[in-house]
CSV table of C-alpha atoms in Angstrom, one decimal:
chain,number,residue,atom,x,y,z
J,8,MET,CA,123.5,48.0,-102.2
J,9,LYS,CA,124.7,48.7,-105.8
J,10,GLY,CA,121.1,48.4,-107.1
J,11,ILE,CA,119.8,50.9,-104.6
J,12,LYS,CA,122.6,53.4,-105.5
J,13,MET,CA,122.0,52.9,-109.2
J,14,ARG,CA,118.2,53.5,-108.8
J,15,ALA,CA,118.9,56.6,-106.6
J,16,ILE,CA,121.2,58.0,-109.3
J,17,ILE,CA,118.7,57.3,-112.1
J,18,PHE,CA,115.9,58.9,-110.0
J,19,ILE,CA,118.0,62.0,-109.4
J,20,ILE,CA,118.8,62.2,-113.1
J,21,LEU,CA,115.1,61.9,-114.1
J,22,ILE,CA,114.1,64.5,-111.5
J,23,SER,CA,116.8,66.9,-112.8
J,24,ALA,CA,115.9,66.3,-116.4
J,25,SER,CA,112.2,67.0,-115.8
J,26,GLY,CA,113.0,70.3,-114.1
J,27,CYS,CA,115.1,71.4,-117.1
J,28,ASN,CA,112.3,70.4,-119.5
J,29,LYS,CA,110.0,73.4,-118.9
J,30,SER,CA,108.2,74.2,-122.1
J,31,ASP,CA,108.3,77.6,-123.7
J,32,PRO,CA,105.0,78.2,-125.4
J,33,GLN,CA,106.3,81.2,-127.5
J,34,LYS,CA,109.2,79.1,-128.8
J,35,GLU,CA,106.9,76.1,-129.5
J,36,ILE,CA,104.3,78.3,-131.3
J,37,ASN,CA,107.0,80.0,-133.4
J,38,SER,CA,108.2,76.5,-134.4
J,39,VAL,CA,104.7,75.4,-135.4
J,40,LEU,CA,104.2,78.6,-137.5
J,41,ASP,CA,107.6,78.4,-139.1
J,42,SER,CA,106.9,74.7,-139.9
J,43,LEU,CA,103.5,75.7,-141.4
J,44,HIS,CA,105.3,78.0,-143.9
J,45,TYR,CA,108.1,75.5,-144.6
J,46,PHE,CA,105.9,72.5,-145.2
J,47,ALA,CA,103.7,74.6,-147.6
J,48,SER,CA,106.8,75.7,-149.5
J,49,VAL,CA,107.9,72.1,-150.0
J,50,ALA,CA,104.4,70.8,-150.7
J,51,ASP,CA,104.4,68.3,-147.8
J,52,GLN,CA,100.7,67.7,-147.3
J,53,LYS,CA,100.8,65.3,-144.4
J,54,LYS,CA,103.1,67.4,-142.2
J,55,TYR,CA,101.4,70.6,-143.2
J,56,ILE,CA,97.9,69.4,-142.3
J,57,ASP,CA,99.1,67.7,-139.1
J,58,LEU,CA,99.9,71.2,-137.7
J,59,PHE,CA,96.1,71.9,-137.6
J,60,SER,CA,93.6,70.8,-135.0
J,61,LYS,CA,90.8,68.4,-136.0
J,62,ASN,CA,88.2,71.2,-136.0
J,63,ALA,CA,90.5,73.9,-137.6
J,64,VAL,CA,89.3,76.5,-140.1
J,65,PHE,CA,91.5,78.2,-142.7
J,66,PHE,CA,90.4,81.5,-144.2
J,67,GLY,CA,92.0,82.4,-147.5
J,68,THR,CA,92.0,85.8,-149.2
J,69,ASP,CA,88.8,85.2,-151.3
J,70,ILE,CA,85.5,85.8,-149.4
J,71,ASP,CA,84.4,82.2,-150.3
J,72,GLU,CA,87.6,80.7,-148.8
J,73,ARG,CA,86.3,79.6,-145.4
J,74,TRP,CA,87.6,76.0,-145.3
J,75,PRO,CA,87.0,73.6,-142.4
J,76,ILE,CA,90.1,71.4,-142.2
J,77,ASP,CA,88.7,68.5,-144.2
J,78,ASP,CA,87.8,70.8,-147.1
J,79,PHE,CA,91.1,72.7,-146.8
J,80,ASN,CA,92.9,69.3,-146.8
J,81,SER,CA,91.3,68.5,-150.1
J,82,TYR,CA,92.4,71.8,-151.6
J,83,VAL,CA,95.9,71.3,-150.2
J,84,LYS,CA,96.1,67.8,-151.6
J,85,SER,CA,95.1,68.9,-155.1
J,86,ARG,CA,97.7,71.6,-155.0
J,87,PHE,CA,100.5,69.7,-153.4
J,88,ASP,CA,100.0,66.6,-155.6
J,89,THR,CA,101.3,68.8,-158.4
J,90,GLY,CA,104.5,69.2,-156.5
J,91,THR,CA,103.9,72.9,-156.0
J,92,GLY,CA,103.0,74.5,-152.7
J,93,TRP,CA,103.2,78.2,-151.8
J,94,THR,CA,105.9,80.1,-150.1
J,95,TYR,CA,105.5,82.8,-147.5
J,96,LYS,CA,108.3,84.0,-145.4
J,97,ALA,CA,107.5,85.5,-142.0
J,98,ASN,CA,109.0,89.0,-141.5
J,99,SER,CA,107.5,89.7,-138.1
J,100,ARG,CA,105.3,87.9,-135.6
J,101,ASN,CA,103.5,88.7,-132.4
J,102,ILE,CA,102.3,85.8,-130.1
J,103,PHE,CA,100.0,86.1,-127.1
J,104,VAL,CA,99.5,83.1,-124.8
J,105,ALA,CA,96.4,82.9,-122.5
J,106,LYS,CA,97.0,82.7,-118.8
J,107,ASP,CA,95.9,79.0,-118.8
J,108,LYS,CA,98.7,78.3,-121.4
J,109,ARG,CA,96.4,76.2,-123.5
J,110,THR,CA,95.3,78.9,-126.0
J,111,ALA,CA,97.3,81.4,-128.0
J,112,TRP,CA,96.7,83.8,-130.8
J,113,PHE,CA,99.1,85.5,-133.2
J,114,ASP,CA,99.5,87.9,-136.0
J,115,GLU,CA,102.3,87.9,-138.5
J,116,ILE,CA,103.4,89.7,-141.6
J,117,VAL,CA,104.4,87.2,-144.3
J,118,GLU,CA,105.9,87.9,-147.7
J,119,ASN,CA,105.3,86.1,-151.0
J,120,LYS,CA,107.6,86.9,-153.9
J,121,SER,CA,104.7,87.3,-156.4
J,122,TYR,CA,102.2,89.1,-154.3
J,123,GLY,CA,104.1,91.0,-151.6
J,124,GLU,CA,103.1,91.3,-148.0
J,125,PHE,CA,100.1,89.6,-146.3
J,126,ARG,CA,98.9,89.5,-142.8
J,127,GLY,CA,98.3,86.1,-141.2
J,128,THR,CA,96.3,85.9,-138.0
J,129,GLY,CA,95.1,82.9,-136.0
J,130,VAL,CA,94.6,80.9,-132.9
J,131,LEU,CA,96.4,77.8,-131.6
J,132,VAL,CA,95.3,75.4,-129.0
J,133,LEU,CA,97.2,72.9,-126.9
J,134,VAL,CA,96.1,69.4,-127.8
J,135,SER,CA,97.9,66.5,-126.0
J,136,ASN,CA,100.8,68.7,-125.2
J,137,GLU,CA,101.2,69.9,-128.8
J,138,TRP,CA,100.3,73.3,-130.2
J,139,LYS,CA,97.8,73.0,-133.1
J,140,ILE,CA,96.5,75.7,-135.4
J,141,SER,CA,92.8,76.0,-134.8
J,142,GLN,CA,92.3,79.0,-137.1
J,143,TYR,CA,94.4,80.7,-139.7
J,144,ASN,CA,93.3,83.8,-141.6
J,145,LEU,CA,95.4,85.1,-144.5
J,146,LEU,CA,94.6,88.6,-145.7
J,147,LEU,CA,96.0,91.2,-148.1
J,148,PRO,CA,96.2,94.5,-146.2
J,149,ILE,CA,95.0,97.4,-148.4
J,150,PRO,CA,96.4,100.9,-147.7
J,151,ASN,CA,93.7,103.3,-146.6
J,152,ASP,CA,94.3,105.5,-149.6
J,153,PHE,CA,93.3,102.7,-152.0
J,154,LEU,CA,90.5,101.2,-149.9
J,155,GLN,CA,87.6,102.9,-151.5
J,156,LYS,CA,88.8,102.2,-155.0
J,157,TYR,CA,89.4,98.5,-154.4
J,158,ALA,CA,86.2,98.1,-152.3
J,159,ASN,CA,84.2,99.4,-155.2
J,160,GLU,CA,86.0,97.0,-157.6
J,161,ILE,CA,85.4,94.1,-155.2
J,162,LYS,CA,81.7,94.9,-154.7
J,163,LYS,CA,81.3,95.1,-158.5
J,164,TYR,CA,83.1,91.7,-158.9
J,165,TYR,CA,80.9,89.9,-156.4
J,166,SER,CA,77.7,91.4,-157.7
J,167,SER,CA,78.4,90.2,-161.2
J,168,ASN,CA,79.1,86.6,-160.1
């Protein structure tokens, strides 16, 4: 009789615990993105790269910086092996989760002490119950009043290379 009561109590506890363990995609995605910026700032290559999906792509600010994850990992390793990463602090973030709760996209304003504010955008996918970054795009927003001036300089730069 004791064994049956004990199993019933354990069963009730397990059922109760599973009911309380509803995931919150917004919270989980915020955590992934906050971790992305943290692991970059402390130059932790493994934890940083583990946040990306196996087929992820990272877009940097230069037009040639379209890195499939393996190429990006090589770049990250060469940089982090020096003990220096990069530090961006998220100032604001918007997260949108698809109805199927398996895909999400975001945009954020991040700040770097040397360069100022950037916009990060991207996509996350749910892989084995973990949110993974499938695409990250880092860009430097240019005020419209400066756009023509900088666009001309950028065109000149790329045409001479």
